[in-house]
PDB file of C-alpha atoms and ligand atoms in Angstrom:
ATOM      1  CA  MET E   1     129.094 149.221-118.607  1.00 32.00           C
ATOM      2  CA  SER E   2     125.681 147.745-117.813  1.00 34.00           C
ATOM      3  CA  GLY E   3     122.847 149.798-116.361  1.00 34.00           C
ATOM      4  CA  HIS E   4     119.821 151.152-118.085  1.00 36.00           C
ATOM      5  CA  ALA E   5     120.476 154.560-116.590  1.00 36.00           C
ATOM      6  CA  GLU E   6     123.322 154.917-119.040  1.00 40.00           C
ATOM      7  CA  PHE E   7     121.052 154.480-122.043  1.00 39.00           C
ATOM      8  CA  ARG E   8     120.965 157.709-124.082  1.00 42.00           C
ATOM      9  CA  VAL E   9     117.630 158.616-125.674  1.00 42.00           C
ATOM     10  CA  ASP E  10     119.398 159.874-128.793  1.00 42.00           C
ATOM     11  CA  ALA E  11     121.266 156.578-129.224  1.00 44.00           C
ATOM     12  CA  PRO E  12     120.342 154.383-132.186  1.00 48.00           C
ATOM     13  CA  VAL E  13     117.572 152.019-131.143  1.00 57.00           C
ATOM     14  CA  SER E  14     116.551 148.639-132.386  1.00 85.00           C
ATOM     15  CA  THR E  15     113.174 147.206-131.504  1.00 89.00           C
ATOM     16  CA  ALA E  16     113.997 143.866-133.133  1.00 93.00           C
ATOM     17  CA  PRO E  17     114.038 140.868-130.802  1.00 95.00           C
ATOM     18  CA  VAL E  18     117.028 139.013-129.357  1.00 97.00           C
ATOM     19  CA  GLY E  19     116.997 135.296-130.238  1.00 98.00           C
ATOM     20  CA  ILE E  20     117.820 132.821-127.475  1.00 98.00           C
ATOM     21  CA  PHE E  21     118.307 129.178-128.304  1.00 97.00           C
ATOM     22  CA  ASP E  22     119.006 125.929-126.486  1.00 97.00           C
ATOM     23  CA  SER E  23     118.711 122.235-127.243  1.00 95.00           C
ATOM     24  CA  GLY E  24     115.702 122.321-124.945  1.00 93.00           C
ATOM     25  CA  LEU E  25     114.468 124.003-121.804  1.00 92.00           C
ATOM     26  CA  GLY E  26     117.836 124.756-120.181  1.00 93.00           C
ATOM     27  CA  GLY E  27     118.211 128.114-121.904  1.00 95.00           C
ATOM     28  CA  LEU E  28     115.207 129.344-119.902  1.00 94.00           C
ATOM     29  CA  SER E  29     117.672 129.796-117.021  1.00 93.00           C
ATOM     30  CA  VAL E  30     119.596 132.203-119.282  1.00 96.00           C
ATOM     31  CA  LEU E  31     116.394 133.863-120.494  1.00 95.00           C
ATOM     32  CA  ARG E  32     115.483 134.556-116.855  1.00 92.00           C
ATOM     33  CA  ALA E  33     118.795 136.389-116.326  1.00 95.00           C
ATOM     34  CA  VAL E  34     118.460 138.296-119.619  1.00 96.00           C
ATOM     35  CA  ARG E  35     114.933 139.462-118.751  1.00 92.00           C
ATOM     36  CA  ALA E  36     116.119 140.619-115.338  1.00 92.00           C
ATOM     37  CA  MET E  37     119.026 142.613-116.783  1.00 94.00           C
ATOM     38  CA  LEU E  38     117.450 143.829-120.042  1.00 94.00           C
ATOM     39  CA  PRO E  39     113.723 144.160-119.357  1.00 90.00           C
ATOM     40  CA  ARG E  40     113.113 146.327-122.417  1.00 89.00           C
ATOM     41  CA  GLU E  41     114.377 143.772-124.910  1.00 93.00           C
ATOM     42  CA  ARG E  42     111.929 141.639-126.882  1.00 93.00           C
ATOM     43  CA  LEU E  43     112.958 137.976-126.805  1.00 95.00           C
ATOM     44  CA  ILE E  44     112.298 134.927-128.989  1.00 96.00           C
ATOM     45  CA  TYR E  45     113.205 131.641-127.339  1.00 96.00           C
ATOM     46  CA  VAL E  46     113.645 128.442-129.351  1.00 97.00           C
ATOM     47  CA  ALA E  47     113.847 125.075-127.592  1.00 96.00           C
ATOM     48  CA  ASP E  48     115.015 122.330-129.952  1.00 96.00           C
ATOM     49  CA  SER E  49     113.438 119.782-127.614  1.00 93.00           C
ATOM     50  CA  LEU E  50     112.640 117.418-130.486  1.00 94.00           C
ATOM     51  CA  HIS E  51     116.395 116.826-130.817  1.00 94.00           C
ATOM     52  CA  ALA E  52     117.542 117.084-127.172  1.00 92.00           C
ATOM     53  CA  PRO E  53     119.823 116.025-125.653  1.00 94.00           C
ATOM     54  CA  TYR E  54     122.599 117.430-127.842  1.00 94.00           C
ATOM     55  CA  GLY E  55     125.088 116.026-125.344  1.00 89.00           C
ATOM     56  CA  GLU E  56     124.591 112.612-126.858  1.00 85.00           C
ATOM     57  CA  ARG E  57     124.804 113.675-130.516  1.00 92.00           C
ATOM     58  CA  ASP E  58     127.767 113.812-132.844  1.00 93.00           C
ATOM     59  CA  ASP E  59     129.571 117.087-133.539  1.00 91.00           C
ATOM     60  CA  ASP E  60     128.213 117.546-137.081  1.00 94.00           C
ATOM     61  CA  PHE E  61     124.630 117.166-135.839  1.00 96.00           C
ATOM     62  CA  ILE E  62     125.122 119.902-133.239  1.00 95.00           C
ATOM     63  CA  VAL E  63     126.675 122.310-135.768  1.00 95.00           C
ATOM     64  CA  ASP E  64     123.879 121.543-138.261  1.00 96.00           C
ATOM     65  CA  ARG E  65     121.100 122.266-135.739  1.00 97.00           C
ATOM     66  CA  THR E  66     122.768 125.385-134.340  1.00 97.00           C
ATOM     67  CA  MET E  67     123.185 126.858-137.827  1.00 97.00           C
ATOM     68  CA  ALA E  68     119.604 125.978-138.862  1.00 97.00           C
ATOM     69  CA  ILE E  69     118.094 127.532-135.724  1.00 98.00           C
ATOM     70  CA  GLY E  70     120.384 130.583-135.952  1.00 97.00           C
ATOM     71  CA  GLU E  71     119.298 131.135-139.559  1.00 97.00           C
ATOM     72  CA  TRP E  72     115.651 130.630-138.609  1.00 98.00           C
ATOM     73  CA  LEU E  73     115.966 133.256-135.884  1.00 97.00           C
ATOM     74  CA  VAL E  74     117.629 135.676-138.327  1.00 96.00           C
ATOM     75  CA  GLY E  75     114.636 135.039-140.621  1.00 96.00           C
ATOM     76  CA  GLN E  76     112.337 136.019-137.704  1.00 96.00           C
ATOM     77  CA  GLY E  77     114.161 139.340-137.485  1.00 95.00           C
ATOM     78  CA  ALA E  78     116.500 138.643-134.545  1.00 96.00           C
ATOM     79  CA  LYS E  79     119.128 141.384-134.101  1.00 96.00           C
ATOM     80  CA  ALA E  80     121.428 139.262-131.905  1.00 97.00           C
ATOM     81  CA  LEU E  81     121.641 135.639-130.843  1.00 98.00           C
ATOM     82  CA  VAL E  82     122.334 134.019-127.492  1.00 98.00           C
ATOM     83  CA  VAL E  83     123.453 130.402-127.881  1.00 98.00           C
ATOM     84  CA  ALA E  84     122.205 129.440-124.405  1.00 98.00           C
ATOM     85  CA  CYS E  85     123.701 125.964-124.625  1.00 97.00           C
ATOM     86  CA  ASN E  86     127.213 125.023-123.499  1.00 97.00           C
ATOM     87  CA  THR E  87     127.219 121.994-125.785  1.00 95.00           C
ATOM     88  CA  ALA E  88     126.254 123.951-128.922  1.00 96.00           C
ATOM     89  CA  THR E  89     128.711 126.700-128.007  1.00 96.00           C
ATOM     90  CA  ALA E  90     131.531 124.199-127.523  1.00 94.00           C
ATOM     91  CA  GLN E  91     130.981 122.574-130.896  1.00 90.00           C
ATOM     92  CA  SER E  92     129.799 125.331-133.173  1.00 93.00           C
ATOM     93  CA  ILE E  93     130.262 128.888-131.939  1.00 93.00           C
ATOM     94  CA  ALA E  94     133.223 129.767-134.186  1.00 93.00           C
ATOM     95  CA  LEU E  95     131.484 128.583-137.342  1.00 93.00           C
ATOM     96  CA  VAL E  96     128.118 130.097-136.478  1.00 94.00           C
ATOM     97  CA  ARG E  97     129.765 133.405-135.589  1.00 94.00           C
ATOM     98  CA  GLU E  98     131.456 133.437-138.975  1.00 95.00           C
ATOM     99  CA  ARG E  99     128.305 132.572-140.956  1.00 95.00           C
ATOM    100  CA  LEU E 100     125.469 134.450-139.271  1.00 96.00           C
ATOM    101  CA  PRO E 101     125.010 138.128-140.097  1.00 96.00           C
ATOM    102  CA  ILE E 102     124.141 139.098-136.485  1.00 96.00           C
ATOM    103  CA  PRO E 103     126.336 139.338-133.354  1.00 96.00           C
ATOM    104  CA  LEU E 104     126.149 136.480-130.925  1.00 96.00           C
ATOM    105  CA  VAL E 105     126.972 135.419-127.405  1.00 97.00           C
ATOM    106  CA  GLY E 106     127.753 131.857-126.338  1.00 97.00           C
ATOM    107  CA  VAL E 107     127.923 130.186-122.936  1.00 96.00           C
ATOM    108  CA  GLU E 108     130.849 128.298-121.409  1.00 96.00           C
ATOM    109  CA  PRO E 109     131.346 126.539-118.057  1.00 97.00           C
ATOM    110  CA  GLY E 110     132.524 128.967-115.367  1.00 97.00           C
ATOM    111  CA  VAL E 111     136.015 127.517-114.896  1.00 98.00           C
ATOM    112  CA  LYS E 112     137.587 130.915-114.311  1.00 97.00           C
ATOM    113  CA  PRO E 113     135.173 132.135-111.574  1.00 97.00           C
ATOM    114  CA  ALA E 114     135.299 128.696-109.907  1.00 98.00           C
ATOM    115  CA  ALA E 115     139.119 128.743-109.743  1.00 98.00           C
ATOM    116  CA  ALA E 116     138.913 132.206-108.202  1.00 97.00           C
ATOM    117  CA  LEU E 117     136.318 131.123-105.601  1.00 97.00           C
ATOM    118  CA  SER E 118     137.583 127.731-104.455  1.00 98.00           C
ATOM    119  CA  LYS E 119     139.386 127.660-101.124  1.00 98.00           C
ATOM    120  CA  SER E 120     139.977 123.911-101.012  1.00 98.00           C
ATOM    121  CA  ARG E 121     141.401 124.116-104.580  1.00 98.00           C
ATOM    122  CA  VAL E 122     139.148 121.233-105.633  1.00 98.00           C
ATOM    123  CA  VAL E 123     136.288 122.046-108.007  1.00 98.00           C
ATOM    124  CA  GLY E 124     133.598 119.810-109.472  1.00 98.00           C
ATOM    125  CA  VAL E 125     132.245 120.353-112.981  1.00 98.00           C
ATOM    126  CA  LEU E 126     128.978 118.887-114.202  1.00 98.00           C
ATOM    127  CA  ALA E 127     128.468 119.224-117.958  1.00 97.00           C
ATOM    128  CA  THR E 128     127.500 117.134-120.952  1.00 95.00           C
ATOM    129  CA  ALA E 129     129.969 114.579-122.308  1.00 94.00           C
ATOM    130  CA  VAL E 130     130.260 116.626-125.529  1.00 93.00           C
ATOM    131  CA  THR E 131     131.170 119.794-123.627  1.00 95.00           C
ATOM    132  CA  LEU E 132     133.730 117.985-121.464  1.00 96.00           C
ATOM    133  CA  ARG E 133     135.524 116.407-124.411  1.00 94.00           C
ATOM    134  CA  SER E 134     135.517 119.611-126.507  1.00 95.00           C
ATOM    135  CA  ALA E 135     138.713 121.480-127.351  1.00 95.00           C
ATOM    136  CA  ARG E 136     137.125 124.702-126.039  1.00 95.00           C
ATOM    137  CA  PHE E 137     136.597 123.226-122.580  1.00 97.00           C
ATOM    138  CA  GLN E 138     140.112 121.798-122.478  1.00 97.00           C
ATOM    139  CA  SER E 139     141.448 125.197-123.399  1.00 97.00           C
ATOM    140  CA  LEU E 140     139.393 126.812-120.567  1.00 97.00           C
ATOM    141  CA  LEU E 141     141.029 124.402-118.118  1.00 98.00           C
ATOM    142  CA  ASP E 142     144.495 125.086-119.560  1.00 97.00           C
ATOM    143  CA  ARG E 143     144.014 128.831-119.241  1.00 97.00           C
ATOM    144  CA  TYR E 144     142.198 129.188-115.940  1.00 97.00           C
ATOM    145  CA  ALA E 145     142.438 126.059-113.747  1.00 97.00           C
ATOM    146  CA  GLY E 146     145.753 127.196-112.262  1.00 95.00           C
ATOM    147  CA  ASP E 147     146.555 125.134-109.160  1.00 97.00           C
ATOM    148  CA  CYS E 148     142.941 123.889-108.827  1.00 97.00           C
ATOM    149  CA  ARG E 149     142.056 120.262-109.383  1.00 98.00           C
ATOM    150  CA  PHE E 150     138.929 119.972-111.536  1.00 98.00           C
ATOM    151  CA  ILE E 151     136.794 116.836-111.183  1.00 98.00           C
ATOM    152  CA  CYS E 152     134.792 116.643-114.413  1.00 98.00           C
ATOM    153  CA  GLN E 153     131.645 114.536-114.454  1.00 98.00           C
ATOM    154  CA  ALA E 154     129.309 114.021-117.428  1.00 97.00           C
ATOM    155  CA  GLY E 155     125.728 114.523-116.276  1.00 97.00           C
ATOM    156  CA  HIS E 156     124.194 111.615-118.216  1.00 96.00           C
ATOM    157  CA  GLY E 157     120.424 111.600-117.745  1.00 96.00           C
ATOM    158  CA  LEU E 158     120.100 115.070-116.189  1.00 96.00           C
ATOM    159  CA  VAL E 159     119.024 116.937-119.349  1.00 94.00           C
ATOM    160  CA  GLN E 160     116.399 114.286-120.030  1.00 93.00           C
ATOM    161  CA  ALA E 161     115.058 114.682-116.467  1.00 94.00           C
ATOM    162  CA  VAL E 162     114.725 118.479-116.764  1.00 92.00           C
ATOM    163  CA  GLU E 163     113.073 118.066-120.189  1.00 89.00           C
ATOM    164  CA  ARG E 164     110.450 115.957-118.389  1.00 88.00           C
ATOM    165  CA  CYS E 165     110.170 118.697-115.733  1.00 87.00           C
ATOM    166  CA  ASP E 166     111.601 116.229-113.208  1.00 91.00           C
ATOM    167  CA  THR E 167     113.696 118.188-110.734  1.00 92.00           C
ATOM    168  CA  SER E 168     113.168 116.115-107.563  1.00 94.00           C
ATOM    169  CA  SER E 169     112.125 112.478-108.155  1.00 97.00           C
ATOM    170  CA  PRO E 170     113.894 109.745-106.116  1.00 98.00           C
ATOM    171  CA  ALA E 171     115.530 108.406-109.313  1.00 98.00           C
ATOM    172  CA  LEU E 172     116.889 111.850-110.188  1.00 98.00           C
ATOM    173  CA  MET E 173     118.140 112.406-106.619  1.00 98.00           C
ATOM    174  CA  ALA E 174     119.975 109.062-106.697  1.00 98.00           C
ATOM    175  CA  LEU E 175     121.566 109.934-110.044  1.00 98.00           C
ATOM    176  CA  LEU E 176     122.665 113.375-108.843  1.00 98.00           C
ATOM    177  CA  GLU E 177     124.013 111.914-105.644  1.00 98.00           C
ATOM    178  CA  SER E 178     126.148 109.446-107.612  1.00 98.00           C
ATOM    179  CA  TYR E 179     127.714 112.420-109.440  1.00 98.00           C
ATOM    180  CA  ILE E 180     128.150 114.751-106.473  1.00 98.00           C
ATOM    181  CA  THR E 181     129.205 112.451-103.629  1.00 98.00           C
ATOM    182  CA  PRO E 182     132.631 111.630-105.188  1.00 98.00           C
ATOM    183  CA  MET E 183     133.243 115.385-105.535  1.00 98.00           C
ATOM    184  CA  LEU E 184     132.407 115.971-101.870  1.00 98.00           C
ATOM    185  CA  ASP E 185     134.558 112.990-100.866  1.00 98.00           C
ATOM    186  CA  ALA E 186     137.453 114.595-102.781  1.00 98.00           C
ATOM    187  CA  ASN E 187     136.928 117.812-100.751  1.00 98.00           C
ATOM    188  CA  ALA E 188     135.464 119.926-103.552  1.00 98.00           C
ATOM    189  CA  ASP E 189     133.987 123.184-102.237  1.00 98.00           C
ATOM    190  CA  THR E 190     132.775 124.588-105.586  1.00 98.00           C
ATOM    191  CA  LEU E 191     130.579 123.146-108.322  1.00 98.00           C
ATOM    192  CA  VAL E 192     130.420 124.486-111.878  1.00 98.00           C
ATOM    193  CA  LEU E 193     127.093 123.959-113.607  1.00 98.00           C
ATOM    194  CA  GLY E 194     128.365 123.584-117.176  1.00 97.00           C
ATOM    195  CA  CYS E 195     124.987 123.000-118.773  1.00 97.00           C
ATOM    196  CA  THR E 196     122.127 125.479-118.818  1.00 96.00           C
ATOM    197  CA  HIS E 197     119.645 122.769-117.830  1.00 95.00           C
ATOM    198  CA  TYR E 198     121.366 122.227-114.478  1.00 96.00           C
ATOM    199  CA  PRO E 199     120.371 125.451-112.647  1.00 94.00           C
ATOM    200  CA  PHE E 200     116.903 123.864-112.483  1.00 93.00           C
ATOM    201  CA  LEU E 201     118.500 121.215-110.266  1.00 95.00           C
ATOM    202  CA  ASP E 202     119.871 123.809-107.861  1.00 95.00           C
ATOM    203  CA  ARG E 203     117.499 122.836-105.051  1.00 95.00           C
ATOM    204  CA  ALA E 204     118.193 119.110-105.516  1.00 97.00           C
ATOM    205  CA  ILE E 205     121.955 119.751-105.424  1.00 98.00           C
ATOM    206  CA  ARG E 206     121.526 121.803-102.228  1.00 97.00           C
ATOM    207  CA  GLU E 207     119.619 118.935-100.660  1.00 97.00           C
ATOM    208  CA  ILE E 208     122.537 116.604-101.341  1.00 97.00           C
ATOM    209  CA  ALA E 209     125.463 118.935-100.643  1.00 97.00           C
ATOM    210  CA  GLY E 210     123.969 121.408 -98.175  1.00 95.00           C
ATOM    211  CA  GLU E 211     126.265 124.421 -97.937  1.00 94.00           C
ATOM    212  CA  ARG E 212     129.411 122.431 -98.709  1.00 97.00           C
ATOM    213  CA  LEU E 213     129.431 123.470-102.382  1.00 97.00           C
ATOM    214  CA  GLN E 214     129.210 126.960-103.788  1.00 97.00           C
ATOM    215  CA  ILE E 215     127.466 126.769-107.137  1.00 97.00           C
ATOM    216  CA  VAL E 216     128.819 128.596-110.196  1.00 97.00           C
ATOM    217  CA  ASP E 217     126.188 129.296-112.839  1.00 94.00           C
ATOM    218  CA  THR E 218     127.101 131.629-115.701  1.00 93.00           C
ATOM    219  CA  SER E 219     123.640 132.872-116.714  1.00 94.00           C
ATOM    220  CA  VAL E 220     124.063 136.332-115.156  1.00 93.00           C
ATOM    221  CA  ALA E 221     127.475 136.703-116.843  1.00 95.00           C
ATOM    222  CA  ILE E 222     125.840 135.836-120.201  1.00 97.00           C
ATOM    223  CA  ALA E 223     123.184 138.500-119.704  1.00 97.00           C
ATOM    224  CA  ARG E 224     125.923 141.017-118.883  1.00 97.00           C
ATOM    225  CA  GLN E 225     127.808 140.041-122.014  1.00 97.00           C
ATOM    226  CA  LEU E 226     124.653 140.490-124.102  1.00 98.00           C
ATOM    227  CA  ASP E 227     124.169 143.891-122.509  1.00 97.00           C
ATOM    228  CA  ARG E 228     127.685 144.903-123.642  1.00 97.00           C
ATOM    229  CA  LEU E 229     127.178 143.435-127.102  1.00 97.00           C
ATOM    230  CA  LEU E 230     123.972 145.405-127.673  1.00 96.00           C
ATOM    231  CA  ASP E 231     125.778 148.551-126.584  1.00 95.00           C
ATOM    232  CA  THR E 232     128.771 147.899-128.824  1.00 95.00           C
ATOM    233  CA  HIS E 233     126.547 147.344-131.861  1.00 95.00           C
ATOM    234  CA  ALA E 234     124.118 150.153-130.977  1.00 93.00           C
ATOM    235  CA  LEU E 235     121.269 147.637-130.900  1.00 94.00           C
ATOM    236  CA  ARG E 236     119.741 148.425-127.542  1.00 92.00           C
ATOM    237  CA  ASN E 237     115.968 148.824-127.482  1.00 89.00           C
ATOM    238  CA  GLY E 238     114.834 151.918-125.671  1.00 76.00           C
ATOM    239  CA  THR E 239     111.217 151.832-126.713  1.00 76.00           C
ATOM    240  CA  ALA E 240     109.529 148.540-125.799  1.00 58.00           C
ATOM    241  CA  LEU E 241     107.492 148.505-122.654  1.00 64.00           C
ATOM    242  CA  PRO E 242     108.942 146.579-119.757  1.00 59.00           C
ATOM    243  CA  ASP E 243     107.270 143.212-119.194  1.00 62.00           C
ATOM    244  CA  THR E 244     106.759 142.383-122.852  1.00 75.00           C
ATOM    245  CA  LEU E 245     106.366 138.597-122.826  1.00 85.00           C
ATOM    246  CA  PRO E 246     108.934 136.543-124.726  1.00 92.00           C
ATOM    247  CA  ARG E 247     107.793 134.623-127.779  1.00 94.00           C
ATOM    248  CA  PHE E 248     108.277 130.939-126.900  1.00 94.00           C
ATOM    249  CA  CYS E 249     108.862 128.378-129.643  1.00 96.00           C
ATOM    250  CA  SER E 250     109.564 124.656-129.503  1.00 95.00           C
ATOM    251  CA  THR E 251     110.347 122.045-132.121  1.00 96.00           C
ATOM    252  CA  ALA E 252     108.486 119.492-129.938  1.00 93.00           C
ATOM    253  CA  ASP E 253     105.413 119.508-127.741  1.00 88.00           C
ATOM    254  CA  GLY E 254     105.554 122.829-125.898  1.00 89.00           C
ATOM    255  CA  GLU E 255     103.762 121.713-122.715  1.00 88.00           C
ATOM    256  CA  PRO E 256     106.866 121.012-120.556  1.00 86.00           C
ATOM    257  CA  GLN E 257     108.259 124.383-121.675  1.00 87.00           C
ATOM    258  CA  ARG E 258     105.046 126.136-120.678  1.00 88.00           C
ATOM    259  CA  GLN E 259     105.141 124.415-117.272  1.00 87.00           C
ATOM    260  CA  LEU E 260     108.789 125.233-116.600  1.00 82.00           C
ATOM    261  CA  ALA E 261     108.352 128.856-117.721  1.00 84.00           C
ATOM    262  CA  ALA E 262     105.339 129.137-115.423  1.00 86.00           C
ATOM    263  CA  SER E 263     107.254 127.814-112.404  1.00 80.00           C
ATOM    264  CA  LEU E 264     110.619 129.459-113.144  1.00 72.00           C
ATOM    265  CA  LEU E 265     109.576 132.736-114.695  1.00 73.00           C
ATOM    266  CA  GLN E 266     106.195 133.046-113.032  1.00 80.00           C
ATOM    267  CA  PHE E 267     104.241 133.610-116.196  1.00 75.00           C
ATOM    268  CA  ASP E 268     102.070 131.485-118.319  1.00 81.00           C
ATOM    269  CA  ALA E 269     102.886 131.987-121.984  1.00 83.00           C
ATOM    270  CA  ALA E 270     101.708 129.951-124.946  1.00 89.00           C
ATOM    271  CA  VAL E 271     104.402 127.935-126.727  1.00 93.00           C
ATOM    272  CA  GLU E 272     104.341 127.900-130.529  1.00 95.00           C
ATOM    273  CA  HIS E 273     105.290 124.709-132.294  1.00 95.00           C
ATOM    274  CA  VAL E 274     107.891 125.454-135.004  1.00 96.00           C
ATOM    275  CA  ASP E 275     109.376 123.251-137.709  1.00 95.00           C
ATOM    276  CA  ILE E 276     113.041 123.960-138.319  1.00 97.00           C
ATOM    277  CA  PRO E 277     114.349 121.377-140.761  1.00 95.00           C
ATOM    278  CA  SER E 278     118.079 120.945-141.273  1.00 96.00           C
ATOM    279  CA  ARG E 279     120.362 118.732-143.373  1.00 95.00           C
ATOM    280  CA  ARG E 280     120.770 116.101-140.657  1.00 95.00           C
ATOM    281  CA  THR E 281     117.143 115.948-139.528  1.00 93.00           C
ATOM    282  CA  ARG E 282     116.010 115.448-143.109  1.00 85.00           C
ATOM    283  CA  LEU E 283     118.105 112.266-143.287  1.00 69.00           C
ATOM    284  CA  ALA E 284     116.332 108.991-142.574  1.00 50.00           C
ATOM    285  CA  GLU E 285     119.301 107.457-140.768  1.00 51.00           C
ATOM    286  CA  PRO E 286     119.357 107.606-136.958  1.00 54.00           C
ATOM    287  CA  ASP E 287     121.306 110.537-135.514  1.00 52.00           C
ATOM    288  CA  ILE E 288     122.026 109.298-132.015  1.00 52.00           C
ATOM    289  CA  VAL E 289     125.602 108.054-131.751  1.00 49.00           C
TER     290      VAL E 289
HETATM  291  N1  DGL B   1     121.489 123.089-122.103  1.00 87.63           N
HETATM  292  C1  DGL B   1     122.449 122.336-122.871  1.00 87.63           C
HETATM  293  C2  DGL B   1     123.866 122.729-122.424  1.00 87.63           C
HETATM  294  O1  DGL B   1     124.019 123.801-121.869  1.00 87.63           O
HETATM  295  C3  DGL B   1     122.135 120.888-122.819  1.00 87.63           C
HETATM  296  C4  DGL B   1     122.772 120.093-123.886  1.00 87.63           C
HETATM  297  C5  DGL B   1     122.039 118.847-124.218  1.00 87.63           C
HETATM  298  O2  DGL B   1     120.965 118.925-124.820  1.00 87.63           O
HETATM  299  O3  DGL B   1     122.577 117.777-123.918  1.00 87.63           O
HETATM  300  O4  DGL B   1     124.836 122.039-122.634  1.00 87.63           O
END
C-alpha cells in the first residue's frame, strides 16, 4: 500500500501541509519517520512545550489542549493531523476525531508487536502514568497481550529530561536504570516505548540493557498509517519538492526544539513561537494535578 512508485500523476493532489503535534519534543521522533516515508509532504510541527508534560495533567486539560492545537492546525490549512503523543491519543482521540474536519492518526503503545516478538513472554512497557491508566491502553492489553506478562512502568521524569535535551546525564541514567532493572530481573526481553519522547533515550536504554531488550517504537507504523490515510482520502502531495523543511512551532522557547531537530534530523530550522490559548490555559487556577 505504501510506496511512492504507486502514486499516479493523474490522482487528486493536495499541497496542503500535514499537522503533527505533541505535548513537546517527543513527536519529532514521529516526524523523522514521516519525513523518511513521505518526503514530498509539507509538515507543520507544533510542540506544546509550555504545557508539557501532559502525563501529569488531568484528562480534561489534555482534551482541551489537543482540541485547541488541532483547531489551530486546521486554521493553518492542515489537510490531516498526526497526534504524535500517546498520552493525548489515549485521552482525546475519539473526541478530536469526531470534532475536527480533517482525518487524523493517533499513536498507541506497541503492545501487539511486542507480544508477537517476545520469546520470554515477559514485556516491559514504559509510558506516562496517564497512558497506562487509560481505558484505551487497558483495552490494548486485553486484546493483544495474550499469554505475555506486561510489566508497566510510568516513566516519571523522562519527558522533562528530553524537554531539557538531557539524554545521558548521570541523574537520567540512574532514573532509567531504576525503571529498567526490575524488567530485566523479571526476564523481560522486549521493551515497548509507549511515549514518543522515549526514542530519544534509545542509546541510554541500550547502555543499561545491552542487547537483552528488543525495543518496540511505533513511529514507523504511524508514518505507514499516515501514508494509507492520505491515499484513502486522495490527499497525497505529488508536487512539492523533496527536502522541503518542516515548519516548526512551539508554545514555549523554541531553542531546545531547534537543538533536538538539529541533532536528530540533521537540519537547523528556525522555531516559531506560537500562542495557542485554550479554555484551561486561560484559567488562573493551577492545572497540574
Ligand atoms: N510524547 C508524549 C507521549 O507520547 C509525552 C506526554 C507528556 O507530555 O507527558 O505520551
